Coordinates of C-alpha atoms in Angstrom, one line a residue:
Chain U
M1 CA -100.7 43.5 -8.7
R2 CA -100.8 40.0 -7.4
H3 CA -104.3 39.6 -8.7
T4 CA -103.4 40.9 -12.1
A5 CA -100.3 38.8 -12.4
R6 CA -102.2 35.6 -11.5
E7 CA -105.0 36.5 -13.9
L8 CA -102.5 36.9 -16.7
S9 CA -101.6 33.7 -18.4
G10 CA -97.8 33.4 -18.7
C11 CA -97.0 36.2 -16.3
L12 CA -94.0 35.3 -14.2
A13 CA -93.5 38.5 -12.3
M14 CA -94.8 42.0 -12.1
G15 CA -93.4 45.0 -10.2
Y16 CA -93.5 48.7 -9.9
V17 CA -90.1 50.5 -9.8
D18 CA -89.1 53.9 -8.7
V19 CA -86.4 54.6 -11.2
V20 CA -84.9 57.5 -9.3
E21 CA -84.5 55.6 -6.1
Q22 CA -83.9 52.4 -8.0
R23 CA -86.2 50.4 -5.7
W24 CA -89.2 48.3 -6.0
V25 CA -92.4 50.0 -4.8
A26 CA -94.1 46.7 -5.2
L27 CA -93.1 43.3 -6.6
H28 CA -94.9 40.1 -7.1
E29 CA -93.2 37.0 -8.5
E30 CA -95.2 34.0 -9.5
E31 CA -91.9 32.2 -10.2
S32 CA -88.4 33.3 -9.4
V33 CA -87.2 35.2 -12.5
P34 CA -83.4 35.6 -12.7
S35 CA -83.7 38.8 -14.7
T36 CA -86.0 40.7 -12.3
E37 CA -83.2 42.4 -10.4
H38 CA -81.5 43.3 -13.6
L39 CA -84.8 44.7 -14.8
R40 CA -85.2 46.9 -11.8
Q41 CA -81.7 48.4 -12.5
A42 CA -82.3 48.6 -16.2
A43 CA -85.7 50.4 -16.0
G44 CA -84.1 53.7 -15.1
D45 CA -81.5 53.5 -17.9
L46 CA -84.2 52.5 -20.4
F47 CA -86.4 55.5 -19.6
R48 CA -84.1 58.1 -18.2
G49 CA -80.5 57.2 -19.1
N50 CA -78.5 57.5 -22.3
R51 CA -78.7 53.8 -23.2
V52 CA -81.5 54.4 -25.6
A53 CA -80.1 57.6 -27.1
P54 CA -80.3 56.2 -30.7
I55 CA -84.0 55.3 -30.2
N56 CA -84.7 58.6 -28.5
G57 CA -83.0 60.3 -31.5
V58 CA -85.4 58.6 -33.8
F59 CA -88.4 59.7 -31.8
E60 CA -87.1 63.3 -31.7
Q61 CA -86.8 63.4 -35.4
A62 CA -90.2 62.0 -36.1
P63 CA -92.7 64.5 -37.6
G64 CA -94.8 66.1 -34.8
A65 CA -92.7 64.5 -32.1
Q66 CA -92.7 66.3 -28.8
G67 CA -89.4 64.9 -27.8
P68 CA -87.9 61.6 -26.6
A69 CA -89.1 59.6 -23.6
P70 CA -91.0 56.7 -25.0
R71 CA -93.8 55.5 -22.7
E72 CA -93.8 51.8 -23.3
L73 CA -91.2 49.2 -24.2
L74 CA -91.9 45.7 -25.2
M75 CA -88.9 43.3 -25.4
V76 CA -89.3 39.8 -26.8
F77 CA -86.4 37.4 -26.0
D78 CA -86.1 33.7 -26.9
S79 CA -87.8 32.5 -23.7
L80 CA -89.0 35.7 -22.0
V81 CA -91.0 38.8 -22.7
H82 CA -90.5 42.0 -20.8
V83 CA -93.0 44.8 -20.8
L84 CA -92.1 48.2 -19.2
Q85 CA -94.6 51.0 -19.0
R86 CA -94.0 54.4 -17.5
S87 CA -96.7 55.9 -15.4
P88 CA -98.4 58.9 -17.2
D89 CA -98.8 60.6 -13.9
D90 CA -95.4 60.0 -12.5
P91 CA -92.6 59.5 -15.1
D92 CA -90.3 58.2 -12.4
R93 CA -92.5 55.1 -11.8
V94 CA -92.3 52.2 -14.2
L95 CA -94.4 49.1 -14.2
V96 CA -92.3 46.0 -15.2
A97 CA -93.8 42.7 -16.2
V98 CA -92.1 39.5 -17.2
F99 CA -93.9 36.8 -19.2
R100 CA -93.1 33.5 -20.8
S101 CA -92.4 33.9 -24.5
S102 CA -95.5 31.8 -25.2
A103 CA -97.7 34.6 -23.7
N104 CA -100.2 36.4 -26.0
L105 CA -98.3 39.7 -26.5
G106 CA -101.4 41.8 -27.3
V107 CA -103.2 40.6 -24.1
A108 CA -100.0 41.1 -22.1
L109 CA -99.8 44.8 -23.3
I110 CA -103.4 45.5 -22.6
K111 CA -103.4 43.9 -19.2
T112 CA -100.2 45.6 -18.1
R113 CA -101.7 48.9 -19.2
A114 CA -104.8 48.2 -17.2
A115 CA -102.6 47.2 -14.2
L116 CA -100.7 50.5 -14.5
E117 CA -103.9 52.5 -14.6
A118 CA -105.2 50.6 -11.5
L119 CA -101.9 51.2 -9.7
T120 CA -101.8 54.9 -10.5
A121 CA -105.5 55.3 -9.5
S122 CA -104.8 53.6 -6.2
E123 CA -101.9 56.0 -5.5
A124 CA -103.9 59.1 -6.3
Chain Q
M1 CA -65.9 42.5 -55.6
G2 CA -66.5 42.6 -51.8
A3 CA -64.0 39.9 -51.0
E4 CA -61.2 41.8 -52.6
L5 CA -61.8 45.0 -50.6
A6 CA -60.3 45.7 -47.3
F7 CA -63.1 48.1 -46.6
R8 CA -63.1 49.3 -43.0
P9 CA -66.6 50.3 -41.9
G10 CA -65.2 52.2 -38.9
A11 CA -63.2 54.4 -41.3
W12 CA -66.3 55.1 -43.4
V13 CA -68.4 56.0 -40.3
G14 CA -65.6 58.3 -39.3
L15 CA -65.8 60.0 -42.7
V16 CA -69.6 60.3 -42.3
A17 CA -69.1 62.0 -38.9
R18 CA -66.6 64.3 -40.5
V19 CA -69.1 65.3 -43.2
E20 CA -71.8 65.9 -40.6
Q21 CA -69.3 68.2 -38.7
T22 CA -69.3 70.5 -41.7
A23 CA -72.8 71.5 -40.7
G24 CA -74.1 72.2 -44.2
A25 CA -71.0 73.9 -45.5
T26 CA -69.7 73.9 -49.1
G27 CA -66.1 72.9 -49.7
A28 CA -63.8 69.9 -49.9
L29 CA -62.6 67.3 -47.5
V30 CA -59.1 66.5 -48.7
C31 CA -58.1 63.0 -47.8
E32 CA -54.5 62.5 -46.9
V33 CA -52.4 59.5 -45.8
D34 CA -49.1 60.3 -44.2
G35 CA -49.1 63.8 -45.7
R36 CA -49.8 62.6 -49.2
Q37 CA -53.1 63.5 -50.9
L38 CA -55.2 60.3 -51.6
G39 CA -58.3 62.1 -52.9
S40 CA -61.0 64.5 -52.0
V41 CA -64.7 64.7 -51.2
L42 CA -66.6 67.7 -52.5
L43 CA -69.5 68.9 -50.4
E44 CA -72.4 71.1 -51.5
R45 CA -74.3 72.5 -48.6
G46 CA -73.2 69.6 -46.4
R47 CA -74.2 66.9 -49.0
V48 CA -71.6 65.0 -50.9
C49 CA -71.6 65.8 -54.6
W50 CA -68.4 64.2 -55.8
A51 CA -65.4 62.2 -54.6
V52 CA -62.3 61.1 -56.4
T53 CA -59.1 59.3 -55.5
R54 CA -56.0 58.6 -57.4
S55 CA -56.9 54.9 -57.7
T56 CA -60.5 55.4 -58.9
R57 CA -60.9 52.8 -61.6
R58 CA -63.3 54.4 -63.9
R59 CA -63.8 58.0 -64.8
L60 CA -67.1 59.7 -64.9
S61 CA -66.9 60.1 -68.6
D62 CA -66.6 56.3 -69.0
L63 CA -69.6 55.7 -66.7
L64 CA -71.7 58.2 -68.7
L65 CA -70.7 56.6 -72.1
E66 CA -71.7 53.2 -70.7
R67 CA -75.1 54.6 -69.7
S68 CA -76.1 56.8 -72.6
S69 CA -76.6 55.7 -76.2
D70 CA -77.1 59.4 -77.2
L71 CA -73.5 60.3 -76.2
T72 CA -70.4 59.7 -78.2
R73 CA -66.8 60.2 -77.0
V74 CA -66.3 63.1 -79.5
Q75 CA -69.4 64.9 -78.2
L76 CA -68.3 64.3 -74.6
E77 CA -64.8 65.7 -75.2
A78 CA -66.2 68.8 -76.9
V79 CA -68.5 69.5 -74.0
Y80 CA -65.7 68.7 -71.6
R81 CA -63.5 71.4 -73.1
L82 CA -66.2 73.9 -73.0
C83 CA -67.0 73.1 -69.3
R84 CA -63.4 73.3 -68.4
A85 CA -63.1 76.8 -70.0
R86 CA -66.2 78.1 -68.3
S87 CA -65.7 76.2 -65.0
I88 CA -69.1 74.6 -65.1
P89 CA -70.0 71.0 -64.1
L90 CA -69.6 68.6 -67.0
G91 CA -72.5 66.3 -66.1
E92 CA -75.1 69.0 -65.7
E93 CA -74.1 70.5 -69.1
L94 CA -74.5 67.1 -70.7
V95 CA -78.0 66.9 -69.2
R96 CA -78.8 70.4 -70.4
R97 CA -77.8 69.4 -73.9
G98 CA -79.8 66.2 -73.8
F99 CA -76.9 63.8 -74.1
V100 CA -77.7 62.1 -70.8
S101 CA -80.8 62.0 -68.7
P102 CA -80.8 63.4 -65.1
R103 CA -81.2 59.8 -63.8
Q104 CA -78.3 58.6 -65.8
L105 CA -76.1 61.4 -64.5
R106 CA -77.1 60.8 -60.9
E107 CA -76.4 57.1 -61.2
A108 CA -73.0 57.7 -62.7
L109 CA -72.1 60.3 -60.1
V110 CA -73.1 58.1 -57.2
E111 CA -71.3 55.1 -58.6
H112 CA -68.1 57.1 -59.2
T113 CA -68.3 58.8 -55.8
S114 CA -69.1 55.6 -53.9
E115 CA -66.1 53.8 -55.5
A116 CA -63.8 56.6 -54.5
L117 CA -65.2 56.7 -50.9
V118 CA -64.6 53.0 -50.6
H119 CA -61.0 53.5 -51.5
M120 CA -60.7 56.2 -48.9
A121 CA -62.3 53.9 -46.3
E122 CA -59.7 51.2 -47.2
A123 CA -56.8 53.5 -46.5
D124 CA -55.0 53.1 -43.2
R125 CA -54.3 56.3 -41.3
A126 CA -56.4 58.5 -43.6
T127 CA -57.0 62.1 -42.3
Y128 CA -59.3 64.8 -43.7
R129 CA -58.6 68.4 -44.1
W130 CA -61.4 70.9 -44.7
V131 CA -61.1 73.5 -47.5
P132 CA -64.1 75.8 -47.7
H133 CA -65.4 76.9 -51.0
R134 CA -67.0 80.3 -51.5
T135 CA -70.0 79.4 -53.6
P136 CA -72.1 76.3 -54.3
T137 CA -71.7 75.0 -57.9
Y138 CA -73.7 71.9 -58.2
S139 CA -77.4 71.4 -58.4
P140 CA -78.8 69.9 -55.1
K141 CA -80.4 67.1 -57.1
Y142 CA -77.0 65.8 -58.0
T143 CA -75.9 65.6 -54.4
F144 CA -76.1 62.7 -52.0
D145 CA -76.8 62.3 -48.3
N146 CA -74.9 60.1 -46.0
L147 CA -77.5 57.3 -45.8
E148 CA -77.8 57.1 -49.5
L149 CA -74.1 56.8 -49.9
T150 CA -73.8 54.3 -47.0
L151 CA -76.4 52.1 -48.5
R152 CA -74.7 52.3 -51.9
I153 CA -71.4 51.3 -50.4
G154 CA -73.0 48.6 -48.3
R155 CA -74.4 47.1 -51.5
M156 CA -71.0 47.3 -53.2
I157 CA -69.4 45.5 -50.3
H158 CA -72.1 43.1 -49.3
Q159 CA -74.5 42.7 -52.2
E160 CA -76.0 39.4 -51.2
R161 CA -76.5 40.6 -47.7
S162 CA -78.2 43.7 -49.1
D163 CA -80.6 41.5 -51.1
A164 CA -81.4 39.5 -48.1
A165 CA -82.0 42.6 -46.0
E166 CA -84.3 44.1 -48.7
A167 CA -86.3 40.9 -48.7
R168 CA -86.7 41.0 -44.9
L169 CA -87.8 44.7 -45.0
A170 CA -90.3 43.9 -47.8
A171 CA -91.7 40.9 -45.8
L172 CA -92.2 43.1 -42.8
G173 CA -93.7 46.0 -44.9
F174 CA -92.7 49.0 -42.7
P175 CA -90.4 51.9 -43.4
G176 CA -87.0 50.9 -42.1
V177 CA -83.3 50.4 -42.3
A178 CA -81.4 47.1 -42.1
F179 CA -77.9 47.1 -40.6
R180 CA -75.5 44.3 -41.3
V181 CA -74.2 43.1 -37.9
A182 CA -71.3 40.7 -37.9
E183 CA -70.1 40.2 -34.4
D184 CA -66.8 38.7 -35.4
E185 CA -65.9 41.5 -37.8
G186 CA -67.3 44.4 -35.9
V187 CA -69.2 45.5 -39.0
V188 CA -72.4 47.5 -38.5
L189 CA -73.4 49.1 -41.7
P190 CA -76.8 50.0 -43.2
V191 CA -77.3 47.7 -46.2
A192 CA -80.9 48.3 -47.2
V193 CA -83.7 50.7 -46.7
R194 CA -87.5 50.6 -47.3
D195 CA -89.6 53.7 -47.9
R196 CA -86.7 56.1 -47.4
D197 CA -89.0 59.2 -47.6
R198 CA -90.9 58.0 -44.5
I199 CA -87.8 57.6 -42.3
P200 CA -87.1 60.6 -40.2
A201 CA -83.7 59.8 -38.9
A202 CA -80.9 61.5 -40.7
H203 CA -77.9 60.2 -38.7
L204 CA -78.4 56.5 -39.1
P205 CA -75.1 55.7 -40.9
C206 CA -73.4 56.5 -37.6
E207 CA -75.9 54.9 -35.3
G208 CA -75.4 51.3 -36.2
P209 CA -72.8 50.6 -33.6
D210 CA -75.0 52.3 -30.9
L211 CA -78.0 50.2 -31.9
R212 CA -75.9 47.1 -31.7
A213 CA -74.7 48.1 -28.3
L214 CA -78.3 48.8 -27.3
R215 CA -79.3 45.3 -28.4
Q216 CA -76.4 43.7 -26.5
W217 CA -77.3 45.8 -23.4
L218 CA -80.9 44.7 -23.6
E219 CA -79.7 41.1 -23.7
S220 CA -77.3 41.6 -20.8
H221 CA -80.1 43.0 -18.5
A222 CA -82.3 40.1 -19.5
G223 CA -79.8 37.5 -18.3
R224 CA -78.1 37.0 -21.6
E225 CA -81.4 36.1 -23.3
S226 CA -81.2 36.5 -27.1
L227 CA -83.3 39.4 -28.2
R228 CA -85.8 38.8 -31.0
F229 CA -87.3 42.2 -31.1
A230 CA -88.1 45.3 -29.0
V231 CA -90.7 48.0 -29.6
W232 CA -90.7 51.4 -28.1
H233 CA -93.9 53.4 -28.0
D234 CA -94.2 57.1 -27.3
G235 CA -97.8 56.9 -26.2
E236 CA -99.0 58.9 -29.2
G237 CA -99.1 56.1 -31.7
R238 CA -95.5 56.3 -32.9
R239 CA -93.4 53.2 -32.4
V240 CA -89.9 52.2 -33.2
A241 CA -89.0 48.6 -33.5
L242 CA -85.6 46.9 -33.3
V243 CA -85.7 43.5 -34.9
R244 CA -82.9 41.1 -34.7
T245 CA -82.3 38.4 -37.3
E246 CA -79.2 36.3 -37.4
M247 CA -77.0 38.8 -39.2
L248 CA -79.2 41.8 -39.5
L249 CA -80.5 44.4 -37.2
L250 CA -83.7 46.1 -38.5
V251 CA -84.9 49.5 -37.3
L252 CA -88.6 49.9 -38.3
W253 CA -90.9 52.9 -38.0
L254 CA -94.5 51.9 -37.1
D255 CA -97.3 54.4 -37.4
G256 CA -100.9 53.8 -36.5
A257 CA -102.9 51.9 -33.9
S258 CA -102.8 48.6 -35.8
A259 CA -99.1 48.7 -36.6
L260 CA -97.9 46.6 -33.7
G261 CA -100.4 43.9 -34.4
L262 CA -99.3 43.8 -38.0
L263 CA -95.7 43.6 -37.0
L264 CA -96.3 40.7 -34.7
A265 CA -98.2 38.8 -37.4
R266 CA -95.5 39.4 -40.0
L267 CA -92.7 38.5 -37.6
A268 CA -94.5 35.3 -36.9
N269 CA -94.5 34.5 -40.6
L270 CA -91.0 35.5 -41.2
P271 CA -88.9 32.4 -41.9
A272 CA -87.1 31.4 -38.7
V273 CA -83.9 30.6 -40.6
G274 CA -80.8 32.8 -40.7
D275 CA -80.3 35.4 -43.3
A276 CA -79.2 33.4 -46.3
E277 CA -76.2 34.8 -47.9

C-alpha cells in the first residue's frame, strides 16, 4: 500500500477499512489528511448503511440490476478526491484513497483498483 | 408567475407521497382545508388524470379552445352536454370526433391539472381524503406520473431555473434529472429531465431532499469540502452520478465502459460559473 501510494501522483493517503469493526486494517498517509478519520467512519455508512438509500434505490430500479450495494465510489471535492472501493472477495473491506484534486482521476481509479486486487491477493 | 405564488414544495412532495400510497388505485384524493373542500385529484390506476380546485383560473374548455382551431365554443358545448348525459370524459370524446388532437388534449389536461395542484400546494394545512372509485374511466395515455407533473410544476414556478437545468443536462449528455436546490428556501424540486425513458427511478420527486442530505453528508465527512460530483459504480458497468452546480443537483445515469471518461471530459468543459437565472 505504501508503495502504491507513493507511486501514485497526488495520492495523500491510502487505507484499508474493516467497515464492520470500523477499524483500519492498514493505513498509509503521505501527508496528514484531516478527513481520513471521517472517511474511516463514513466508509461503513457509504457501503452498508442507509445514507445512500436514494442512490441504492436508483441501482435497484435499473434494468437488470441485481440489487443495491455499489462497488466503487468516486467523490470529487474542491481540493480533494476520495476513492472508495469495496473488496469483491470480502464486502466488509473497503479500500480508501485520498488524492489532491489535481490528480488524474482515471489513473487514480485504475491504480486503486490494482491496489485492491493486490491487497485481496495478499490476504488470500 | 413564480414570484406571485407561495408554492410550498414540501406540501407538493407530501401530496406526491400520498399519491404513491394509493398503490395503483383508482379514485379521488379530496383536498380539504379546515374541513372545507378546496379541490380534488383524480387518480386512474395510481396515475393522476385530473385535478381541480375552486380557484383554478382557466377551465379545460378554455385551454382546448386556445389550442385547437378546429373547435368552436358551440361545438364544444354540444359535445359537453352529450358527455355529461352519458358520463364519458369530454376531452377524449373531442379527440374521437377530431376536434382536438391527442397531443392538444394531453397538453391542456396537464396544464389544467398542474395549475390546480399548485393551488393545493399553496394551501396551508391541506389534508387529503381518499375516495375509491369502482372502475377506471380515463385512457392511460391521458394520465400523468408524479415526475412528469413535478417537472411541469417546477417549470411553472421556476421557469428560468428549468431552462438553465435543461442546458446543463444537455451539455452533459446523459439521461438525468436536475433538482433545484436552494439552501435558504429549503427547496428541492426536480426542474428538468433528459431522456426520461432511460431513467429507471420512479420515486424521484420525493427523493430530492434525501439527495441533498446525502450531498451534505458527503461534504461533512470530507471535512466540509464542497462536493463537485460523486459517482457510484455497481461493478457491472452501471454508474450513477451526483453532480453539484451552484443551485442545481443533477442525478445522471451512466451506462457503458466509456461513460465515466465522457462525464469527466464534459464536466471539465462545463462553464465554472453559477447557474445563471
